[in-house]
PDB file of C-alpha atoms in Angstrom:
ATOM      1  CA  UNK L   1       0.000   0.000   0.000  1.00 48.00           C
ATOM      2  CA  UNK L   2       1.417   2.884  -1.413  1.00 51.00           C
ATOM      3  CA  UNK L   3       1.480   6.555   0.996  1.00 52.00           C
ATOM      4  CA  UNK L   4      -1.066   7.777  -0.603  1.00 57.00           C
ATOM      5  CA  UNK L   5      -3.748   5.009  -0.171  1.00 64.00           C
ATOM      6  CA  UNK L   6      -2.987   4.355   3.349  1.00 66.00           C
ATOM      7  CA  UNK L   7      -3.426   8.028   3.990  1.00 64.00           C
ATOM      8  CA  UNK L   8      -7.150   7.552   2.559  1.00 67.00           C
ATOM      9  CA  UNK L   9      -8.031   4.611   4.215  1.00 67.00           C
ATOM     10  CA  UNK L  10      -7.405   6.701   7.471  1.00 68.00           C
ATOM     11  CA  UNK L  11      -9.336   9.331   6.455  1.00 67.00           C
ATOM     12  CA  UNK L  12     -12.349   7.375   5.487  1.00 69.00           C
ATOM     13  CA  UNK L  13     -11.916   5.952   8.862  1.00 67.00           C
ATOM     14  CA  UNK L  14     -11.910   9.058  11.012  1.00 67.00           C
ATOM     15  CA  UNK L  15     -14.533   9.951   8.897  1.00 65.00           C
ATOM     16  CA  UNK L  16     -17.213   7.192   9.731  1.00 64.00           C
ATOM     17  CA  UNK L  17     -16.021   7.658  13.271  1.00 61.00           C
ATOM     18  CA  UNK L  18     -16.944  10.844  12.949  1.00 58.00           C
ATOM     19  CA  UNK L  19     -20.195  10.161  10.971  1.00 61.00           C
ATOM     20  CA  UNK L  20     -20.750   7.717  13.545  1.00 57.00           C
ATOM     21  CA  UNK L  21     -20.455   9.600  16.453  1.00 55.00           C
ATOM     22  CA  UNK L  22     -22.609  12.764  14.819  1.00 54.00           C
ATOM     23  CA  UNK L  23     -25.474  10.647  14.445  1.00 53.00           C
ATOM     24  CA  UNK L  24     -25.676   9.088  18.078  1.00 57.00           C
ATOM     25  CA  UNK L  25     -29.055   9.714  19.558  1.00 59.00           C
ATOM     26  CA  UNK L  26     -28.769  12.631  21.690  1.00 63.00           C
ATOM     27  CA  UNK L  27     -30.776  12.132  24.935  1.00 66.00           C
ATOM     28  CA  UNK L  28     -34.768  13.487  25.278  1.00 70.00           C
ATOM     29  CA  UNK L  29     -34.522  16.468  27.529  1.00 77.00           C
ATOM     30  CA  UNK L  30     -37.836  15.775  29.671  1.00 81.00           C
ATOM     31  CA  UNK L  31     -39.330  18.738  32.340  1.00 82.00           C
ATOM     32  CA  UNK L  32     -39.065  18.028  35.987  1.00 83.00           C
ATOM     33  CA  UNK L  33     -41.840  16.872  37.960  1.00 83.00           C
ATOM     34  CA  UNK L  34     -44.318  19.488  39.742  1.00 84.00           C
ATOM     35  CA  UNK L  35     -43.541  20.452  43.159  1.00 86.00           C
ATOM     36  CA  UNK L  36     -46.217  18.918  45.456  1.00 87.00           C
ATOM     37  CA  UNK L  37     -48.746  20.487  46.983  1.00 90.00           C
ATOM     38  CA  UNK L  38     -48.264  22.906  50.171  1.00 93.00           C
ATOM     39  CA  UNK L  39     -49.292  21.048  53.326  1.00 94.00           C
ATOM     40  CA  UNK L  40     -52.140  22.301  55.004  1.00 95.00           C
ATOM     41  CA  UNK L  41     -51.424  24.456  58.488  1.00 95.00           C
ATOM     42  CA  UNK L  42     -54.091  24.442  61.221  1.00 96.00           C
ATOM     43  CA  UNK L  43     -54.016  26.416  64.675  1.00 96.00           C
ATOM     44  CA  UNK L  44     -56.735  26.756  67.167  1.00 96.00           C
ATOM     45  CA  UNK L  45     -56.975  28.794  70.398  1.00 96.00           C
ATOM     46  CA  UNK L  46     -60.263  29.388  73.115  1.00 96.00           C
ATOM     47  CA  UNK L  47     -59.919  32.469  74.984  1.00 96.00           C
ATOM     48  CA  UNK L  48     -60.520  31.952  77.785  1.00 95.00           C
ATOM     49  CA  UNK L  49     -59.744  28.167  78.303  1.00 95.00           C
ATOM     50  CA  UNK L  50     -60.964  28.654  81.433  1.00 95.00           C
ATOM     51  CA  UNK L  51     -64.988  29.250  82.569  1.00 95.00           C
ATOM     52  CA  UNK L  52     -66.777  28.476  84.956  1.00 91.00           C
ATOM     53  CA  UNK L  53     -70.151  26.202  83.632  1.00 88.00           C
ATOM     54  CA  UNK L  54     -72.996  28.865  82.021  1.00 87.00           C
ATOM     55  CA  UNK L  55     -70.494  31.247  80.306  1.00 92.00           C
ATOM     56  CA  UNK L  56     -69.082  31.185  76.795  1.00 94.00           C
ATOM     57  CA  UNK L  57     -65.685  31.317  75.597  1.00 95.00           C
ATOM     58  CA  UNK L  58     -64.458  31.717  72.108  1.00 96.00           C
ATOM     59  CA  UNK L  59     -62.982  29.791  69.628  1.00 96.00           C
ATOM     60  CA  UNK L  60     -60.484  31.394  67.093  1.00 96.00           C
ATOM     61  CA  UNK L  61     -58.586  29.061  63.986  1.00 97.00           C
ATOM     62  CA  UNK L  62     -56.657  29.810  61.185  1.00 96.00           C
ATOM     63  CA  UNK L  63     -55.402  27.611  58.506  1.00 96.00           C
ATOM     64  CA  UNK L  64     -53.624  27.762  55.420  1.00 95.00           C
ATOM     65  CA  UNK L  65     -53.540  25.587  52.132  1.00 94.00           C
ATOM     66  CA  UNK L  66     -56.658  23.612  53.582  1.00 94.00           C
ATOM     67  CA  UNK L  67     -59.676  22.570  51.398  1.00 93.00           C
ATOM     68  CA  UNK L  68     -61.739  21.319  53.835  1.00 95.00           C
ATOM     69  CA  UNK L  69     -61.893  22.919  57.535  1.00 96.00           C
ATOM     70  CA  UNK L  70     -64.327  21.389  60.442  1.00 96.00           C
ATOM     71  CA  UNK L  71     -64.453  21.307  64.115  1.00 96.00           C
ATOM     72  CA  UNK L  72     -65.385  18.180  66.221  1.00 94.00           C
ATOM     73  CA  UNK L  73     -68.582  19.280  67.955  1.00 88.00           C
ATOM     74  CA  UNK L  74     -69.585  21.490  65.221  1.00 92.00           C
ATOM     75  CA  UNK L  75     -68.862  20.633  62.125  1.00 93.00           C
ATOM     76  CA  UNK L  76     -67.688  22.415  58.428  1.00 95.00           C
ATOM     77  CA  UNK L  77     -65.974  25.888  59.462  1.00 95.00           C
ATOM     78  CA  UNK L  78     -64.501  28.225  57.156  1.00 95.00           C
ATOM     79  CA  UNK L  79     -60.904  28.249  56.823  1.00 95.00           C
ATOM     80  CA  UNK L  80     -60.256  31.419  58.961  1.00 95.00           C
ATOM     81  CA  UNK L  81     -62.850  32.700  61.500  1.00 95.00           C
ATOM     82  CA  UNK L  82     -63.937  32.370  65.289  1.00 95.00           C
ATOM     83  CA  UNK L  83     -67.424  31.781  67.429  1.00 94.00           C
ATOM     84  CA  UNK L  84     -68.397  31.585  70.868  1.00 94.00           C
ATOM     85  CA  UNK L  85     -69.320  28.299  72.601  1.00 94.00           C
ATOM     86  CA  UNK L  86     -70.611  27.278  75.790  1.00 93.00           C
ATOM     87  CA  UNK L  87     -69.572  23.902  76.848  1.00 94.00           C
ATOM     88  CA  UNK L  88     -71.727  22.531  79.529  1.00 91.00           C
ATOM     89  CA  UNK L  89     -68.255  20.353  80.648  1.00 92.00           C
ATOM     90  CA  UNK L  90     -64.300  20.454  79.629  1.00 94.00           C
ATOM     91  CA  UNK L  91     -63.896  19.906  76.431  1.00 95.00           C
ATOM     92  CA  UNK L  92     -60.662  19.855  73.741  1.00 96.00           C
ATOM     93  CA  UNK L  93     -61.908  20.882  71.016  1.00 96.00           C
ATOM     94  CA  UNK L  94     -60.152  19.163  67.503  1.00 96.00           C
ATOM     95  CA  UNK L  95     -59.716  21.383  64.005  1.00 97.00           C
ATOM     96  CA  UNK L  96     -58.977  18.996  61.136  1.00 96.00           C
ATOM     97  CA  UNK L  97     -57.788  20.814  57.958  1.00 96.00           C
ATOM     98  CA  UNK L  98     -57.572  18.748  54.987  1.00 95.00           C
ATOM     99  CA  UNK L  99     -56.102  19.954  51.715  1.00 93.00           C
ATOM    100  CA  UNK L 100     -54.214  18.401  48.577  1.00 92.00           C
ATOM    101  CA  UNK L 101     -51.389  18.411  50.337  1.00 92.00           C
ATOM    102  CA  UNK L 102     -52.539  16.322  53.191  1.00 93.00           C
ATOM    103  CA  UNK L 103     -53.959  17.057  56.658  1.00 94.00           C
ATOM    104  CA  UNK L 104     -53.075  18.977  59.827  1.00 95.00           C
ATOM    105  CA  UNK L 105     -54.907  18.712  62.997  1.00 96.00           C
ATOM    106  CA  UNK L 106     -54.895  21.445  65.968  1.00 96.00           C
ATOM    107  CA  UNK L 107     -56.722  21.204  69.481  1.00 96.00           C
ATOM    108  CA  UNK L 108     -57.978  23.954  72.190  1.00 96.00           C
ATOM    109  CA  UNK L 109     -58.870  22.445  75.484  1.00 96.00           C
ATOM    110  CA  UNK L 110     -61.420  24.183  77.081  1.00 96.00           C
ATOM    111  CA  UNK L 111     -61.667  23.867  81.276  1.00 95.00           C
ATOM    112  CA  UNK L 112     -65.009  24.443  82.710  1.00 95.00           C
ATOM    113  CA  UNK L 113     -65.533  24.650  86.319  1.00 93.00           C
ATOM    114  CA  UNK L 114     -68.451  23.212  87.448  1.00 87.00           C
ATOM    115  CA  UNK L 115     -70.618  25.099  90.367  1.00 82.00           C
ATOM    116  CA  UNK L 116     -70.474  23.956  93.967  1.00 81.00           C
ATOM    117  CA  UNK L 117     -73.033  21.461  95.330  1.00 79.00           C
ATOM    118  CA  UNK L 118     -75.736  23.128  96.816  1.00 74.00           C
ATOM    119  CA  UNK L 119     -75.773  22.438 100.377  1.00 71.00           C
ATOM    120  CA  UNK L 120     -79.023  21.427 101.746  1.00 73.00           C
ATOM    121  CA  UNK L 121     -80.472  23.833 104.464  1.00 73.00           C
ATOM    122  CA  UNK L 122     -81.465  22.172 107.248  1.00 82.00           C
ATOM    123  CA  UNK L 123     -85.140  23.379 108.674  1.00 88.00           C
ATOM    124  CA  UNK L 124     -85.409  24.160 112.273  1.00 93.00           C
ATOM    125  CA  UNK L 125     -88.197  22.491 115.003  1.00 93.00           C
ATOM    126  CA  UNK L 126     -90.011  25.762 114.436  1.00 94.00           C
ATOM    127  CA  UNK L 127     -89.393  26.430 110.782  1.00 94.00           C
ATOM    128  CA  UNK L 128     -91.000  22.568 110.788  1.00 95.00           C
ATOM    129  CA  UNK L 129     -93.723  23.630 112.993  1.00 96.00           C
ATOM    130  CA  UNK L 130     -94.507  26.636 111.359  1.00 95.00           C
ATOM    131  CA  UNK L 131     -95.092  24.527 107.862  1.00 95.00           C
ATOM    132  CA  UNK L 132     -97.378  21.701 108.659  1.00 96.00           C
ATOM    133  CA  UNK L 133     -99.393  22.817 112.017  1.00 97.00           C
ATOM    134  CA  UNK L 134    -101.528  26.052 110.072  1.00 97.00           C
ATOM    135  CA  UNK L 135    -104.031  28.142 112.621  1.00 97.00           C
ATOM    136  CA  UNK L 136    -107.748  27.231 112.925  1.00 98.00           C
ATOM    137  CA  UNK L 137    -110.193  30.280 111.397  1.00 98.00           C
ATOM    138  CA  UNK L 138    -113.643  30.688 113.463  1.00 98.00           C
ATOM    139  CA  UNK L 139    -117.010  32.256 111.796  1.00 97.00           C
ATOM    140  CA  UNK L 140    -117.826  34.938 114.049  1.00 97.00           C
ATOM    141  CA  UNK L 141    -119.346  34.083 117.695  1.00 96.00           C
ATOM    142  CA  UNK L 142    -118.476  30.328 116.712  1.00 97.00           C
ATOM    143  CA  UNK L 143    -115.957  27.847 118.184  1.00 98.00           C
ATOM    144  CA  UNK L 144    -117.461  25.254 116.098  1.00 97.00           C
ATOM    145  CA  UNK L 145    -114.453  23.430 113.681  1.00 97.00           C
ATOM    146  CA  UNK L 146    -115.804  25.037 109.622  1.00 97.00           C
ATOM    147  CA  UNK L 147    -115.888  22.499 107.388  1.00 97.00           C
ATOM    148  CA  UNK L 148    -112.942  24.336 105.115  1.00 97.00           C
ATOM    149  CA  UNK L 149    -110.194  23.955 108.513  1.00 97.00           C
ATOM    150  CA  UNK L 150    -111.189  20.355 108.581  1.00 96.00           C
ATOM    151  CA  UNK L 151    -107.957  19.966 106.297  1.00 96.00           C
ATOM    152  CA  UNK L 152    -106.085  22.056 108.589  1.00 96.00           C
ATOM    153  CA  UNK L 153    -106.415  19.963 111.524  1.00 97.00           C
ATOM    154  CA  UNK L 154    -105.647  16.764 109.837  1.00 97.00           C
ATOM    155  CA  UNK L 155    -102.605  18.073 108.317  1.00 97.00           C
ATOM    156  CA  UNK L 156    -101.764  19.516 111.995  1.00 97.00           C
ATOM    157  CA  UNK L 157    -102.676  16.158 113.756  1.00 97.00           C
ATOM    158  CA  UNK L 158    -100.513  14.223 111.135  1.00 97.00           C
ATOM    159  CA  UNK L 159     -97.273  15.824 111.446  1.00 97.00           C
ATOM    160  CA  UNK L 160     -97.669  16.176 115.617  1.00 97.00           C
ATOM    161  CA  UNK L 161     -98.230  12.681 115.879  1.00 96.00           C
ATOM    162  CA  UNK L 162     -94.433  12.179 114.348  1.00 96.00           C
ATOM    163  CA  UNK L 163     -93.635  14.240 117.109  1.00 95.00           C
ATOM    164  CA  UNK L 164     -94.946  12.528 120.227  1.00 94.00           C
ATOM    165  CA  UNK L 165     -92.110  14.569 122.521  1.00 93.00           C
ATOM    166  CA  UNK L 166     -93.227  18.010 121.408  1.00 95.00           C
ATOM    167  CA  UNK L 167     -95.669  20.055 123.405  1.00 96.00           C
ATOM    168  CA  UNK L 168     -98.043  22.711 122.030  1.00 97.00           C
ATOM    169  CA  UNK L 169     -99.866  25.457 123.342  1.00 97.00           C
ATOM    170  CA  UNK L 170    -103.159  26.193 121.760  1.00 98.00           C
ATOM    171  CA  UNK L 171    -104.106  30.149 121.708  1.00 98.00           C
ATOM    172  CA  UNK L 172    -107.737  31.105 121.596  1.00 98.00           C
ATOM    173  CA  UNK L 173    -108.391  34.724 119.978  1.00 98.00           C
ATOM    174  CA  UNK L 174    -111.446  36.520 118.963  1.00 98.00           C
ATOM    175  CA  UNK L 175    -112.039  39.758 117.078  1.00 97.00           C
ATOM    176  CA  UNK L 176    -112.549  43.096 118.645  1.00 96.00           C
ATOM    177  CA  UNK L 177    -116.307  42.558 119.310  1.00 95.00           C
ATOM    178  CA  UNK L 178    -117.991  41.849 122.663  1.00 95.00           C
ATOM    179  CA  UNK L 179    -116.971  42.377 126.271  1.00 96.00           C
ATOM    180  CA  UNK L 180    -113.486  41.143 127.545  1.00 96.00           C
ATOM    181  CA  UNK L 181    -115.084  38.532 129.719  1.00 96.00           C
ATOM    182  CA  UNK L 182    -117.303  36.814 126.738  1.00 97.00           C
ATOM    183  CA  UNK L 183    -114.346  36.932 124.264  1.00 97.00           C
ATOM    184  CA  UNK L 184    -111.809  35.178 126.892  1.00 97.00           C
ATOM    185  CA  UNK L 185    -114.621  32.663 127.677  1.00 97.00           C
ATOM    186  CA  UNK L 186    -115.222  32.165 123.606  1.00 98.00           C
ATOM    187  CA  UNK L 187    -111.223  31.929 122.792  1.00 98.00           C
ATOM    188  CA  UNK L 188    -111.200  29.630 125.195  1.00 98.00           C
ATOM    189  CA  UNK L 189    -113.825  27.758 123.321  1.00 98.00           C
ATOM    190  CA  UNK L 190    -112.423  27.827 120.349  1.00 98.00           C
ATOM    191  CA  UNK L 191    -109.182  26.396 122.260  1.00 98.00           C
ATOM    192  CA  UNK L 192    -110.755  23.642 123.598  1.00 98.00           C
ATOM    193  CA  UNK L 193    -112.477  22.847 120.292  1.00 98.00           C
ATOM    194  CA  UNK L 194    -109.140  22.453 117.947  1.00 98.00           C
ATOM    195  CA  UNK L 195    -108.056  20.493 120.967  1.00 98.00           C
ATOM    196  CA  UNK L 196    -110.315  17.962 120.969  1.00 98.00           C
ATOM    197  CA  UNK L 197    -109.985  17.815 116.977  1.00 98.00           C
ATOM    198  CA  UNK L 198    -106.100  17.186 117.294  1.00 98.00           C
ATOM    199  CA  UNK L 199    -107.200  14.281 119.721  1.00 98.00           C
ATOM    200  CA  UNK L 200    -109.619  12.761 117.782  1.00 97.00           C
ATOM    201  CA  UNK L 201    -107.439  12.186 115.016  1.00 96.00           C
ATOM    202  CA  UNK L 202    -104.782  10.583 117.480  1.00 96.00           C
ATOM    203  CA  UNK L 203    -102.627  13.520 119.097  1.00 97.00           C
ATOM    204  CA  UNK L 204    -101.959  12.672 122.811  1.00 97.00           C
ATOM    205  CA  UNK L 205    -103.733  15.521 124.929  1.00 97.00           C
ATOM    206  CA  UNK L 206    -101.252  15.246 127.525  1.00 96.00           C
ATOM    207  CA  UNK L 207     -99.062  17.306 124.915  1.00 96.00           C
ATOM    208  CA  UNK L 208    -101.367  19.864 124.283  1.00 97.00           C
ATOM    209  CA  UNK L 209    -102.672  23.085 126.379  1.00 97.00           C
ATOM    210  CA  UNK L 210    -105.239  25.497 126.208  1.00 98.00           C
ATOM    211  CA  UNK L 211    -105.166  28.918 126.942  1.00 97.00           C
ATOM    212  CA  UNK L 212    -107.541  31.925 125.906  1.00 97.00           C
ATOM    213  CA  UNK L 213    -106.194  35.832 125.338  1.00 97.00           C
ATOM    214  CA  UNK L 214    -110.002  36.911 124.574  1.00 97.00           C
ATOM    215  CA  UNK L 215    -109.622  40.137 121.946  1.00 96.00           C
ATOM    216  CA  UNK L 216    -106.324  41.065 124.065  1.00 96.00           C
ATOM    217  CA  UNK L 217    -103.665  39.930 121.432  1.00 95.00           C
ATOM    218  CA  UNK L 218    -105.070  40.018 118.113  1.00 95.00           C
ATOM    219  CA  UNK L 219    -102.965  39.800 114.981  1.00 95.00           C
ATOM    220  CA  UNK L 220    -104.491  42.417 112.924  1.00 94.00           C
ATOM    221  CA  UNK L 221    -105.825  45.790 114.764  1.00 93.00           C
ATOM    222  CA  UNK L 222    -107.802  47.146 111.723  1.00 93.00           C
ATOM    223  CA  UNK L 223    -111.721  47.553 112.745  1.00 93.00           C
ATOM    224  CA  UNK L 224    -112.898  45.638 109.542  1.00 95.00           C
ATOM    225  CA  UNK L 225    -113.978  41.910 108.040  1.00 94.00           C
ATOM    226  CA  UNK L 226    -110.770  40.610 106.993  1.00 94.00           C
ATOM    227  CA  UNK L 227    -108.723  42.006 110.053  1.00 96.00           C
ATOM    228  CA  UNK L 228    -111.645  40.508 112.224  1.00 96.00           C
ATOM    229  CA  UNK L 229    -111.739  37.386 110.574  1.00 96.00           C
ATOM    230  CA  UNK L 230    -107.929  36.714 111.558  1.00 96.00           C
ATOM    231  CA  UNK L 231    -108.277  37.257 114.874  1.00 97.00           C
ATOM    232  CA  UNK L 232    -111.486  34.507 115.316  1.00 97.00           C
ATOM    233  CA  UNK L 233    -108.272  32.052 115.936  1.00 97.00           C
ATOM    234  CA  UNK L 234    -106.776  29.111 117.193  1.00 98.00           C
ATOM    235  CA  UNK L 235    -103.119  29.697 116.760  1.00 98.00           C
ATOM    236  CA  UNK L 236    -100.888  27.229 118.036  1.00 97.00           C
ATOM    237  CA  UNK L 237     -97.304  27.698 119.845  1.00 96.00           C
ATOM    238  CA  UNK L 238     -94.775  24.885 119.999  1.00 96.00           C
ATOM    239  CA  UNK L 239     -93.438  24.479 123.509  1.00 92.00           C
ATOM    240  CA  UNK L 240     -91.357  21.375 123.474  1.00 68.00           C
TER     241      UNK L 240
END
């Protein structure tokens, strides 16, 4: 092979190299993927967290990148906002935002303080007495028992008889009208007569006296029907 042929042969070669080379696939160029989507951010606050049961507190949130906002309790919320709730008991209140990116979750725990046990208030023996043995109401120059105190004594006669210990005094009183002498003599009457009632219906007389004030003490001192028909009384008095 003469100079001149070998020098061809070498440039034939170096130029199918470079043929070759030139038409290598280059590589597809292909865009990057999407960043993803921004996680949703949730807070939630009460202010106060503190009350005491009956009041109202309020609930504030705020969230960001959220699709979908609710509160446990009360349900779809905006995405921003606040309202005022009254919890009857403690409660932690749970925000769920949910978005394309996900979901976030806050909380507000709300204390309430629940009122003091009312403490029961003990009645006295009178405050007892004064509730369940009711005065006696005469018609006027009468110690017969009216048919509308018939109640009266019963109820009177049912509660002493829990208290077999206690002793009673039973006042006689009239109204204004008439001398002193036939006023004492009708209180006393009168007396007598829710006495004898009281024992009928099972009270032991040997707890119960008489006495008569007349028109002396009355309980009203106006000069007309209604005053006068509250003094035509037997009032009792609990001795024990």
């Amino acid at each position: 092979m003469t100079y001149t042929k070998k020098s061809s042969v070498i440039l034939l070669a170096l130029l199918a190299a470079v043929l070759v080379v030139g038409c290598k696939k280059k590589p597809v160029q292909t865009a990057p993927p999407p960043p993803p989507p921004p996680a949703p951010t949730a807070s939630l606050s009460a202010n106060p967290d503190a009350i005491e049961a009956g009041q109202a507190t309020t609930l504030t949130w705020r969230t960001e990148n959220a699709t979908d906002v609710s509160i446990e309790g009360i349900g779809p919320v905006e995405p921003s906002g606040s309202r005022q709730v009254s919890p009857v008991q403690s409660t932690t209140y749970r925000l769920t935002a949910k978005g394309a990116g996900g979901a976030q979750e806050a909380t507000a725990r709300v204390t309430v303080a629940q009122p003091a046990p009312r403490q029961e208030i003990s009645l006295t023996d009178e405050q007892l007495f004064q509730q369940n043995v009711k005065d006696v109401f005469f018609d006027y120059d009468s110690y017969e028992i009216r048919a509308d105190q018939q109640s009266a004594i019963a109820a009177a006669a049912s509660f002493l008889k829990t208290r077999p210990n206690w002793k009673v005094t039973i006042e006689g009183h009239c109204d204004e009208r008439g001398s002193i002498e036939y006023n004492l003599t009708l209180g006393t009457n009168r007396a007598e007569a829710v006495k004898n009632a009281l024992v009928q219906q099972g009270v032991s007389a040997g707890n119960l006296r008489t006495v008569t004030f007349g028109k002396e003490k009355p309980f009203c001192n106006e000069s007309n029907e209604t005053c006068w028909q509250q003094n035509r009384r037997g009032h009792y008095v609990l001795n024990k």
